Amino acid sequence: MALSKSHAVSIALLAFFVCAVVSSDPDPLQDFCIGDLNVVPGINGFPCRNSSTVTVDDFIYSGIVNSSNTTNINRSGAIFGTVVRFPGLNTLGLSIARLDFLPEGIIPPHTHPRASEMVYVEEGTVYAAIVTADNRLFARVMNRGEVMVIPRGLIHWQMNVGRTNAKIIATLNSQLPGIQFIARSMFGSRPEVPDEVLEKTFFLDERSINQVRSNFV
Ligand SMILES: *[C@@H]1O[C@H](CO)[C@@H](O)[C@H](O)[C@H]1NC(C)=O
Ligand SMILES: *[C@@H]1O[C@H](CO)[C@@H](O)[C@H](O)[C@H]1NC(C)=O
Ligand SMILES: *[C@@H]1O[C@H](CO)[C@@H](O)[C@H](O)[C@H]1NC(C)=O
Ligand SMILES: *[C@@H]1O[C@H](CO)[C@@H](O)[C@H](O)[C@H]1NC(C)=O
């Protein structure tokens, strides 16, 4: 049975959209493409370095061997292994991060606009949460060895609720997932979001707005 032309076009379009939805970064066209960080990235990542100069060290990242710095207001720290620090990731649609928490430390609510994420609790006990686009909270305490998946773009956070330090290893399906903190975006942007917008959005008065803002100088 021959497909009508319009059916064929619909199927081709459907295939295109399915691919566009399920994949994050575009698929590579070669085995590897170690990013040449000396060149300004083009529309979609870095150009490849000359492959005859590539060594095993281009495929290994040592940036998450040591703990990140947790001496800050959040009592947490993060080290990212994105293409910018780990050019071997260029074109592969992957990145990694290490999150460290003192007791009571938090990685505050944020989103990754370009990636889904998996967080693996390597040490400690964390309260991990996702809020979906229809405003449902999915949250519970996670113990060592457990993994949570965070669908692309959704608001999420982790907070150490144990008595010891906690450590998470996160992997993401983009070489440059981006990170946007909800509170900082609204109260710490430059130039500032106008008071009137914050008043009408959060139902806060000017004094409260300035108080929240003062944490994001
Ligand atoms: C890559 O490097 C090799 C060895 O240095 C050199 O012979 C070759 O011309 C280079 N290729 C390009 C495209 O620069
Ligand atoms: C980890 O920390 C130790 C001690 O400060 C330091 O000697 C080492 O270079 C660090 N390793 C990496 C990969 O940063
Ligand atoms: C961690 O960050 C704090 C605050 O910025 C800084 O004073 C301290 O020197 C840092 N510690 C290390 C080990 O880099
Ligand atoms: C602490 O969390 C805020 C978001 O609320 C973020 O903007 C900031 O970068 C974090 N600070 C550190 C040192 O990680």
PDB file of C-alpha atoms and ligand atoms in Angstrom:
ATOM      1  CA  MET A   1       0.000   0.000   0.000  1.00  0.00           C
ATOM      2  CA  ALA A   2       1.504   3.296  -1.088  1.00  0.00           C
ATOM      3  CA  LEU A   3       1.577   6.163   1.335  1.00  0.00           C
ATOM      4  CA  SER A   4      -0.053   9.327   0.170  1.00  0.00           C
ATOM      5  CA  LYS A   5       2.299  12.262  -0.190  1.00  0.00           C
ATOM      6  CA  SER A   6       0.732  14.158   2.706  1.00  0.00           C
ATOM      7  CA  HIS A   7       1.076  11.087   4.941  1.00  0.00           C
ATOM      8  CA  ALA A   8       4.735  10.786   4.067  1.00  0.00           C
ATOM      9  CA  VAL A   9       5.264  14.455   4.883  1.00  0.00           C
ATOM     10  CA  SER A  10       3.436  14.077   8.218  1.00  0.00           C
ATOM     11  CA  ILE A  11       5.554  11.057   9.152  1.00  0.00           C
ATOM     12  CA  ALA A  12       8.761  12.870   8.246  1.00  0.00           C
ATOM     13  CA  LEU A  13       7.699  15.861  10.354  1.00  0.00           C
ATOM     14  CA  LEU A  14       6.725  13.602  13.253  1.00  0.00           C
ATOM     15  CA  ALA A  15      10.104  11.842  13.121  1.00  0.00           C
ATOM     16  CA  PHE A  16      11.821  15.210  13.141  1.00  0.00           C
ATOM     17  CA  PHE A  17       9.884  16.427  16.187  1.00  0.00           C
ATOM     18  CA  VAL A  18      10.336  13.148  18.081  1.00  0.00           C
ATOM     19  CA  CYS A  19      14.098  13.427  17.559  1.00  0.00           C
ATOM     20  CA  ALA A  20      14.054  17.093  18.539  1.00  0.00           C
ATOM     21  CA  VAL A  21      12.164  16.264  21.755  1.00  0.00           C
ATOM     22  CA  VAL A  22      14.061  13.193  22.942  1.00  0.00           C
ATOM     23  CA  SER A  23      17.584  14.313  22.160  1.00  0.00           C
ATOM     24  CA  SER A  24      19.218  17.196  23.957  1.00  0.00           C
ATOM     25  CA  ASP A  25      22.443  18.296  22.294  1.00  0.00           C
ATOM     26  CA  PRO A  26      22.692  17.357  18.593  1.00  0.00           C
ATOM     27  CA  ASP A  27      24.400  14.078  17.654  1.00  0.00           C
ATOM     28  CA  PRO A  28      28.096  14.254  16.714  1.00  0.00           C
ATOM     29  CA  LEU A  29      29.292  13.521  13.196  1.00  0.00           C
ATOM     30  CA  GLN A  30      32.659  12.027  14.257  1.00  0.00           C
ATOM     31  CA  ASP A  31      34.099   9.738  16.980  1.00  0.00           C
ATOM     32  CA  PHE A  32      35.364  12.672  19.011  1.00  0.00           C
ATOM     33  CA  CYS A  33      35.846  16.380  18.697  1.00  0.00           C
ATOM     34  CA  ILE A  34      37.982  17.703  21.547  1.00  0.00           C
ATOM     35  CA  GLY A  35      36.884  21.313  21.855  1.00  0.00           C
ATOM     36  CA  ASP A  36      39.427  23.928  20.868  1.00  0.00           C
ATOM     37  CA  LEU A  37      38.826  26.369  23.722  1.00  0.00           C
ATOM     38  CA  ASN A  38      41.131  28.935  22.119  1.00  0.00           C
ATOM     39  CA  VAL A  39      38.580  29.544  19.426  1.00  0.00           C
ATOM     40  CA  VAL A  40      35.349  31.445  20.086  1.00  0.00           C
ATOM     41  CA  PRO A  41      32.507  28.879  20.064  1.00  0.00           C
ATOM     42  CA  GLY A  42      30.281  28.975  17.007  1.00  0.00           C
ATOM     43  CA  ILE A  43      26.538  28.575  16.893  1.00  0.00           C
ATOM     44  CA  ASN A  44      26.652  25.118  18.490  1.00  0.00           C
ATOM     45  CA  GLY A  45      29.828  24.397  20.458  1.00  0.00           C
ATOM     46  CA  PHE A  46      33.539  24.571  19.834  1.00  0.00           C
ATOM     47  CA  PRO A  47      35.419  23.556  16.676  1.00  0.00           C
ATOM     48  CA  CYS A  48      37.449  20.318  16.973  1.00  0.00           C
ATOM     49  CA  ARG A  49      41.128  20.400  17.806  1.00  0.00           C
ATOM     50  CA  ASN A  50      43.459  18.780  15.302  1.00  0.00           C
ATOM     51  CA  SER A  51      42.981  15.096  16.185  1.00  0.00           C
ATOM     52  CA  SER A  52      46.681  14.287  15.816  1.00  0.00           C
ATOM     53  CA  THR A  53      47.340  16.387  18.952  1.00  0.00           C
ATOM     54  CA  VAL A  54      44.741  14.543  21.062  1.00  0.00           C
ATOM     55  CA  THR A  55      45.940  12.423  24.010  1.00  0.00           C
ATOM     56  CA  VAL A  56      44.286  10.254  26.675  1.00  0.00           C
ATOM     57  CA  ASP A  57      44.234  13.253  29.017  1.00  0.00           C
ATOM     58  CA  ASP A  58      41.686  14.905  26.749  1.00  0.00           C
ATOM     59  CA  PHE A  59      39.262  12.131  27.774  1.00  0.00           C
ATOM     60  CA  ILE A  60      39.926  12.385  31.540  1.00  0.00           C
ATOM     61  CA  TYR A  61      38.714  15.126  33.908  1.00  0.00           C
ATOM     62  CA  SER A  62      40.329  15.538  37.340  1.00  0.00           C
ATOM     63  CA  GLY A  63      38.358  18.598  38.414  1.00  0.00           C
ATOM     64  CA  ILE A  64      36.020  16.715  40.757  1.00  0.00           C
ATOM     65  CA  VAL A  65      38.682  14.755  42.668  1.00  0.00           C
ATOM     66  CA  ASN A  66      38.646  17.213  45.576  1.00  0.00           C
ATOM     67  CA  SER A  67      35.694  18.630  47.476  1.00  0.00           C
ATOM     68  CA  SER A  68      34.253  21.940  46.313  1.00  0.00           C
ATOM     69  CA  ASN A  69      34.361  24.953  48.623  1.00  0.00           C
ATOM     70  CA  THR A  70      31.400  24.865  51.036  1.00  0.00           C
ATOM     71  CA  THR A  71      32.369  27.974  53.030  1.00  0.00           C
ATOM     72  CA  ASN A  72      29.502  30.193  51.878  1.00  0.00           C
ATOM     73  CA  ILE A  73      25.937  31.211  52.728  1.00  0.00           C
ATOM     74  CA  ASN A  74      24.476  28.030  51.179  1.00  0.00           C
ATOM     75  CA  ARG A  75      26.846  25.717  53.101  1.00  0.00           C
ATOM     76  CA  SER A  76      27.283  23.885  49.801  1.00  0.00           C
ATOM     77  CA  GLY A  77      29.533  23.947  46.783  1.00  0.00           C
ATOM     78  CA  ALA A  78      29.508  22.695  43.218  1.00  0.00           C
ATOM     79  CA  ILE A  79      32.221  21.961  40.686  1.00  0.00           C
ATOM     80  CA  PHE A  80      31.046  21.549  37.116  1.00  0.00           C
ATOM     81  CA  GLY A  81      32.673  19.474  34.431  1.00  0.00           C
ATOM     82  CA  THR A  82      31.118  21.108  31.402  1.00  0.00           C
ATOM     83  CA  VAL A  83      32.755  21.542  27.998  1.00  0.00           C
ATOM     84  CA  VAL A  84      34.330  24.765  29.206  1.00  0.00           C
ATOM     85  CA  ARG A  85      36.536  22.856  31.693  1.00  0.00           C
ATOM     86  CA  PHE A  86      36.448  19.420  30.079  1.00  0.00           C
ATOM     87  CA  PRO A  87      36.734  20.018  26.314  1.00  0.00           C
ATOM     88  CA  GLY A  88      36.584  16.249  25.634  1.00  0.00           C
ATOM     89  CA  LEU A  89      32.807  16.578  26.158  1.00  0.00           C
ATOM     90  CA  ASN A  90      32.460  18.750  23.047  1.00  0.00           C
ATOM     91  CA  THR A  91      29.594  17.459  20.818  1.00  0.00           C
ATOM     92  CA  LEU A  92      28.840  14.497  23.119  1.00  0.00           C
ATOM     93  CA  GLY A  93      25.771  15.859  24.919  1.00  0.00           C
ATOM     94  CA  LEU A  94      27.116  15.036  28.394  1.00  0.00           C
ATOM     95  CA  SER A  95      28.490  16.773  31.466  1.00  0.00           C
ATOM     96  CA  ILE A  96      29.182  16.032  35.118  1.00  0.00           C
ATOM     97  CA  ALA A  97      29.134  17.890  38.420  1.00  0.00           C
ATOM     98  CA  ARG A  98      30.149  17.292  42.011  1.00  0.00           C
ATOM     99  CA  LEU A  99      28.025  18.777  44.789  1.00  0.00           C
ATOM    100  CA  ASP A 100      29.278  18.961  48.387  1.00  0.00           C
ATOM    101  CA  PHE A 101      27.173  19.862  51.416  1.00  0.00           C
ATOM    102  CA  LEU A 102      27.953  20.685  55.026  1.00  0.00           C
ATOM    103  CA  PRO A 103      25.181  19.658  57.449  1.00  0.00           C
ATOM    104  CA  GLU A 104      22.143  21.865  56.635  1.00  0.00           C
ATOM    105  CA  GLY A 105      23.720  22.897  53.333  1.00  0.00           C
ATOM    106  CA  ILE A 106      21.498  23.471  50.307  1.00  0.00           C
ATOM    107  CA  ILE A 107      21.791  23.828  46.530  1.00  0.00           C
ATOM    108  CA  PRO A 108      18.831  26.233  46.248  1.00  0.00           C
ATOM    109  CA  PRO A 109      15.963  25.836  43.742  1.00  0.00           C
ATOM    110  CA  HIS A 110      17.245  26.062  40.161  1.00  0.00           C
ATOM    111  CA  THR A 111      16.731  24.728  36.661  1.00  0.00           C
ATOM    112  CA  HIS A 112      18.966  23.541  33.830  1.00  0.00           C
ATOM    113  CA  PRO A 113      17.417  24.943  30.658  1.00  0.00           C
ATOM    114  CA  ARG A 114      19.245  22.545  28.328  1.00  0.00           C
ATOM    115  CA  ALA A 115      19.482  19.203  30.169  1.00  0.00           C
ATOM    116  CA  SER A 116      17.883  16.399  32.127  1.00  0.00           C
ATOM    117  CA  GLU A 117      19.963  15.334  35.099  1.00  0.00           C
ATOM    118  CA  MET A 118      20.683  12.303  37.257  1.00  0.00           C
ATOM    119  CA  VAL A 119      21.909  12.851  40.814  1.00  0.00           C
ATOM    120  CA  TYR A 120      23.645  10.008  42.625  1.00  0.00           C
ATOM    121  CA  VAL A 121      23.983  10.337  46.400  1.00  0.00           C
ATOM    122  CA  GLU A 122      27.494   9.115  47.088  1.00  0.00           C
ATOM    123  CA  GLU A 123      27.621  10.164  50.766  1.00  0.00           C
ATOM    124  CA  GLY A 124      25.115  11.376  53.303  1.00  0.00           C
ATOM    125  CA  THR A 125      21.377  11.975  53.340  1.00  0.00           C
ATOM    126  CA  VAL A 126      19.653  14.682  51.307  1.00  0.00           C
ATOM    127  CA  TYR A 127      16.114  15.974  50.910  1.00  0.00           C
ATOM    128  CA  ALA A 128      15.756  16.106  47.126  1.00  0.00           C
ATOM    129  CA  ALA A 129      12.854  17.683  45.287  1.00  0.00           C
ATOM    130  CA  ILE A 130      11.360  18.480  41.899  1.00  0.00           C
ATOM    131  CA  VAL A 131       8.487  20.871  41.193  1.00  0.00           C
ATOM    132  CA  THR A 132       6.757  20.189  37.883  1.00  0.00           C
ATOM    133  CA  ALA A 133       5.194  22.629  35.426  1.00  0.00           C
ATOM    134  CA  ASP A 134       1.781  21.869  36.961  1.00  0.00           C
ATOM    135  CA  ASN A 135       3.122  22.793  40.419  1.00  0.00           C
ATOM    136  CA  ARG A 136       3.297  19.339  41.984  1.00  0.00           C
ATOM    137  CA  LEU A 137       6.096  18.781  44.489  1.00  0.00           C
ATOM    138  CA  PHE A 138       7.868  15.438  44.238  1.00  0.00           C
ATOM    139  CA  ALA A 139      10.229  15.213  47.193  1.00  0.00           C
ATOM    140  CA  ARG A 140      11.743  12.830  49.687  1.00  0.00           C
ATOM    141  CA  VAL A 141      14.836  12.049  51.680  1.00  0.00           C
ATOM    142  CA  MET A 142      17.398  10.138  49.626  1.00  0.00           C
ATOM    143  CA  ASN A 143      20.070   7.940  51.126  1.00  0.00           C
ATOM    144  CA  ARG A 144      23.514   6.905  49.998  1.00  0.00           C
ATOM    145  CA  GLY A 145      23.492   4.984  46.713  1.00  0.00           C
ATOM    146  CA  GLU A 146      20.128   6.276  45.467  1.00  0.00           C
ATOM    147  CA  VAL A 147      19.658   8.100  42.161  1.00  0.00           C
ATOM    148  CA  MET A 148      17.053  10.686  41.198  1.00  0.00           C
ATOM    149  CA  VAL A 149      16.291  11.746  37.632  1.00  0.00           C
ATOM    150  CA  ILE A 150      15.331  15.369  37.070  1.00  0.00           C
ATOM    151  CA  PRO A 151      13.530  16.003  33.780  1.00  0.00           C
ATOM    152  CA  ARG A 152      14.907  18.818  31.666  1.00  0.00           C
ATOM    153  CA  GLY A 153      14.044  22.359  32.686  1.00  0.00           C
ATOM    154  CA  LEU A 154      12.146  21.565  35.909  1.00  0.00           C
ATOM    155  CA  ILE A 155      12.814  23.382  39.199  1.00  0.00           C
ATOM    156  CA  HIS A 156      14.718  21.207  41.688  1.00  0.00           C
ATOM    157  CA  TRP A 157      16.971  21.333  44.761  1.00  0.00           C
ATOM    158  CA  GLN A 158      18.855  19.180  47.266  1.00  0.00           C
ATOM    159  CA  MET A 159      19.362  19.880  50.979  1.00  0.00           C
ATOM    160  CA  ASN A 160      21.551  17.997  53.428  1.00  0.00           C
ATOM    161  CA  VAL A 161      19.344  16.692  56.247  1.00  0.00           C
ATOM    162  CA  GLY A 162      21.939  14.354  57.804  1.00  0.00           C
ATOM    163  CA  ARG A 163      24.429  14.969  60.586  1.00  0.00           C
ATOM    164  CA  THR A 164      27.430  14.399  58.319  1.00  0.00           C
ATOM    165  CA  ASN A 165      28.581  16.025  55.111  1.00  0.00           C
ATOM    166  CA  ALA A 166      26.845  14.905  51.929  1.00  0.00           C
ATOM    167  CA  LYS A 167      28.221  14.402  48.425  1.00  0.00           C
ATOM    168  CA  ILE A 168      26.366  14.053  45.135  1.00  0.00           C
ATOM    169  CA  ILE A 169      27.647  13.240  41.667  1.00  0.00           C
ATOM    170  CA  ALA A 170      25.406  14.604  38.918  1.00  0.00           C
ATOM    171  CA  THR A 171      25.426  13.824  35.224  1.00  0.00           C
ATOM    172  CA  LEU A 172      23.555  15.862  32.637  1.00  0.00           C
ATOM    173  CA  ASN A 173      22.712  15.290  28.988  1.00  0.00           C
ATOM    174  CA  SER A 174      24.178  18.511  27.648  1.00  0.00           C
ATOM    175  CA  GLN A 175      27.787  19.619  27.333  1.00  0.00           C
ATOM    176  CA  LEU A 176      26.689  23.032  28.658  1.00  0.00           C
ATOM    177  CA  PRO A 177      23.401  22.534  30.567  1.00  0.00           C
ATOM    178  CA  GLY A 178      23.178  26.048  32.033  1.00  0.00           C
ATOM    179  CA  ILE A 179      22.018  26.740  35.580  1.00  0.00           C
ATOM    180  CA  GLN A 180      19.440  29.295  36.622  1.00  0.00           C
ATOM    181  CA  PHE A 181      18.773  29.889  40.337  1.00  0.00           C
ATOM    182  CA  ILE A 182      15.178  30.982  40.897  1.00  0.00           C
ATOM    183  CA  ALA A 183      15.833  33.412  43.768  1.00  0.00           C
ATOM    184  CA  ARG A 184      18.959  34.929  42.223  1.00  0.00           C
ATOM    185  CA  SER A 185      17.279  35.375  38.845  1.00  0.00           C
ATOM    186  CA  MET A 186      14.449  37.409  40.359  1.00  0.00           C
ATOM    187  CA  PHE A 187      16.256  39.206  43.208  1.00  0.00           C
ATOM    188  CA  GLY A 188      19.871  39.304  42.063  1.00  0.00           C
ATOM    189  CA  SER A 189      19.752  40.105  38.353  1.00  0.00           C
ATOM    190  CA  ARG A 190      21.677  43.072  36.886  1.00  0.00           C
ATOM    191  CA  PRO A 191      20.095  45.428  36.107  1.00  0.00           C
ATOM    192  CA  GLU A 192      17.522  44.770  38.831  1.00  0.00           C
ATOM    193  CA  VAL A 193      14.016  43.503  38.159  1.00  0.00           C
ATOM    194  CA  PRO A 194      11.872  46.616  38.943  1.00  0.00           C
ATOM    195  CA  ASP A 195      10.310  46.744  42.443  1.00  0.00           C
ATOM    196  CA  GLU A 196       6.831  47.017  40.970  1.00  0.00           C
ATOM    197  CA  VAL A 197       7.228  43.687  39.178  1.00  0.00           C
ATOM    198  CA  LEU A 198       8.492  41.950  42.329  1.00  0.00           C
ATOM    199  CA  GLU A 199       5.684  43.527  44.428  1.00  0.00           C
ATOM    200  CA  LYS A 200       3.033  42.297  41.995  1.00  0.00           C
ATOM    201  CA  THR A 201       4.648  38.882  41.556  1.00  0.00           C
ATOM    202  CA  PHE A 202       5.544  37.942  45.121  1.00  0.00           C
ATOM    203  CA  PHE A 203       3.097  40.229  47.015  1.00  0.00           C
ATOM    204  CA  LEU A 204       6.019  41.676  48.982  1.00  0.00           C
ATOM    205  CA  ASP A 205       6.494  45.283  50.097  1.00  0.00           C
ATOM    206  CA  GLU A 206       9.561  47.341  49.188  1.00  0.00           C
ATOM    207  CA  ARG A 207      11.293  46.652  52.504  1.00  0.00           C
ATOM    208  CA  SER A 208      10.982  42.883  52.143  1.00  0.00           C
ATOM    209  CA  ILE A 209      12.160  43.072  48.540  1.00  0.00           C
ATOM    210  CA  ASN A 210      15.292  44.950  49.553  1.00  0.00           C
ATOM    211  CA  GLN A 211      15.903  42.490  52.368  1.00  0.00           C
ATOM    212  CA  VAL A 212      15.796  39.531  49.971  1.00  0.00           C
ATOM    213  CA  ARG A 213      17.895  41.409  47.418  1.00  0.00           C
ATOM    214  CA  SER A 214      20.610  42.087  49.986  1.00  0.00           C
ATOM    215  CA  ASN A 215      21.500  38.373  49.970  1.00  0.00           C
ATOM    216  CA  PHE A 216      22.404  38.506  46.291  1.00  0.00           C
ATOM    217  CA  VAL A 217      24.865  41.399  46.117  1.00  0.00           C
TER     218      VAL A 217
HETATM  219  C1  LIG B   1      47.200  18.359  12.182  1.00  0.00           C
HETATM  220  O1  LIG B   1      48.454  18.138  12.766  1.00  0.00           O
HETATM  221  C2  LIG B   1      49.329  17.394  11.941  1.00  0.00           C
HETATM  222  C3  LIG B   1      50.579  17.064  12.768  1.00  0.00           C
HETATM  223  O2  LIG B   1      51.049  18.222  13.422  1.00  0.00           O
HETATM  224  C4  LIG B   1      49.631  18.202  10.705  1.00  0.00           C
HETATM  225  O3  LIG B   1      50.466  17.479   9.836  1.00  0.00           O
HETATM  226  C5  LIG B   1      48.327  18.518   9.964  1.00  0.00           C
HETATM  227  O4  LIG B   1      48.579  19.366   8.867  1.00  0.00           O
HETATM  228  C6  LIG B   1      47.359  19.193  10.917  1.00  0.00           C
HETATM  229  N1  LIG B   1      46.067  19.322  10.247  1.00  0.00           N
HETATM  230  C7  LIG B   1      45.435  20.474  10.202  1.00  0.00           C
HETATM  231  C8  LIG B   1      44.110  20.450   9.494  1.00  0.00           C
HETATM  232  O5  LIG B   1      45.861  21.488  10.694  1.00  0.00           O
HETATM  233  C1  LIG B   2      43.399  17.959  45.393  1.00  0.00           C
HETATM  234  O1  LIG B   2      43.878  18.580  46.571  1.00  0.00           O
HETATM  235  C2  LIG B   2      45.221  18.238  46.861  1.00  0.00           C
HETATM  236  C3  LIG B   2      45.551  18.793  48.237  1.00  0.00           C
HETATM  237  O2  LIG B   2      45.195  20.143  48.319  1.00  0.00           O
HETATM  238  C4  LIG B   2      46.102  18.818  45.770  1.00  0.00           C
HETATM  239  O3  LIG B   2      47.457  18.518  46.013  1.00  0.00           O
HETATM  240  C5  LIG B   2      45.703  18.200  44.439  1.00  0.00           C
HETATM  241  O4  LIG B   2      46.419  18.822  43.394  1.00  0.00           O
HETATM  242  C6  LIG B   2      44.226  18.413  44.188  1.00  0.00           C
HETATM  243  N1  LIG B   2      43.865  17.620  43.032  1.00  0.00           N
HETATM  244  C7  LIG B   2      43.220  18.103  41.995  1.00  0.00           C
HETATM  245  C8  LIG B   2      42.979  17.174  40.873  1.00  0.00           C
HETATM  246  O5  LIG B   2      42.831  19.265  41.956  1.00  0.00           O
HETATM  247  C1  LIG B   3      36.516  28.936  50.325  1.00  0.00           C
HETATM  248  O1  LIG B   3      35.783  30.131  50.114  1.00  0.00           O
HETATM  249  C2  LIG B   3      35.962  31.083  51.136  1.00  0.00           C
HETATM  250  C3  LIG B   3      34.989  32.203  50.870  1.00  0.00           C
HETATM  251  O2  LIG B   3      35.106  32.673  49.559  1.00  0.00           O
HETATM  252  C4  LIG B   3      37.413  31.526  51.141  1.00  0.00           C
HETATM  253  O3  LIG B   3      37.620  32.476  52.164  1.00  0.00           O
HETATM  254  C5  LIG B   3      38.293  30.302  51.393  1.00  0.00           C
HETATM  255  O4  LIG B   3      39.654  30.678  51.291  1.00  0.00           O
HETATM  256  C6  LIG B   3      38.000  29.217  50.389  1.00  0.00           C
HETATM  257  N1  LIG B   3      38.710  28.008  50.788  1.00  0.00           N
HETATM  258  C7  LIG B   3      39.510  27.343  49.961  1.00  0.00           C
HETATM  259  C8  LIG B   3      40.133  26.097  50.509  1.00  0.00           C
HETATM  260  O5  LIG B   3      39.704  27.700  48.810  1.00  0.00           O
HETATM  261  C1  LIG B   4      24.116  30.143  46.793  1.00  0.00           C
HETATM  262  O1  LIG B   4      22.834  30.055  46.232  1.00  0.00           O
HETATM  263  C2  LIG B   4      22.475  31.112  45.368  1.00  0.00           C
HETATM  264  C3  LIG B   4      21.069  30.885  44.883  1.00  0.00           C
HETATM  265  O2  LIG B   4      20.144  31.081  45.893  1.00  0.00           O
HETATM  266  C4  LIG B   4      23.409  31.164  44.199  1.00  0.00           C
HETATM  267  O3  LIG B   4      23.088  32.249  43.376  1.00  0.00           O
HETATM  268  C5  LIG B   4      24.816  31.290  44.686  1.00  0.00           C
HETATM  269  O4  LIG B   4      25.680  31.227  43.579  1.00  0.00           O
HETATM  270  C6  LIG B   4      25.158  30.206  45.686  1.00  0.00           C
HETATM  271  N1  LIG B   4      26.459  30.491  46.236  1.00  0.00           N
HETATM  272  C7  LIG B   4      27.460  29.639  46.131  1.00  0.00           C
HETATM  273  C8  LIG B   4      28.748  30.115  46.674  1.00  0.00           C
HETATM  274  O5  LIG B   4      27.342  28.534  45.626  1.00  0.00           O
END
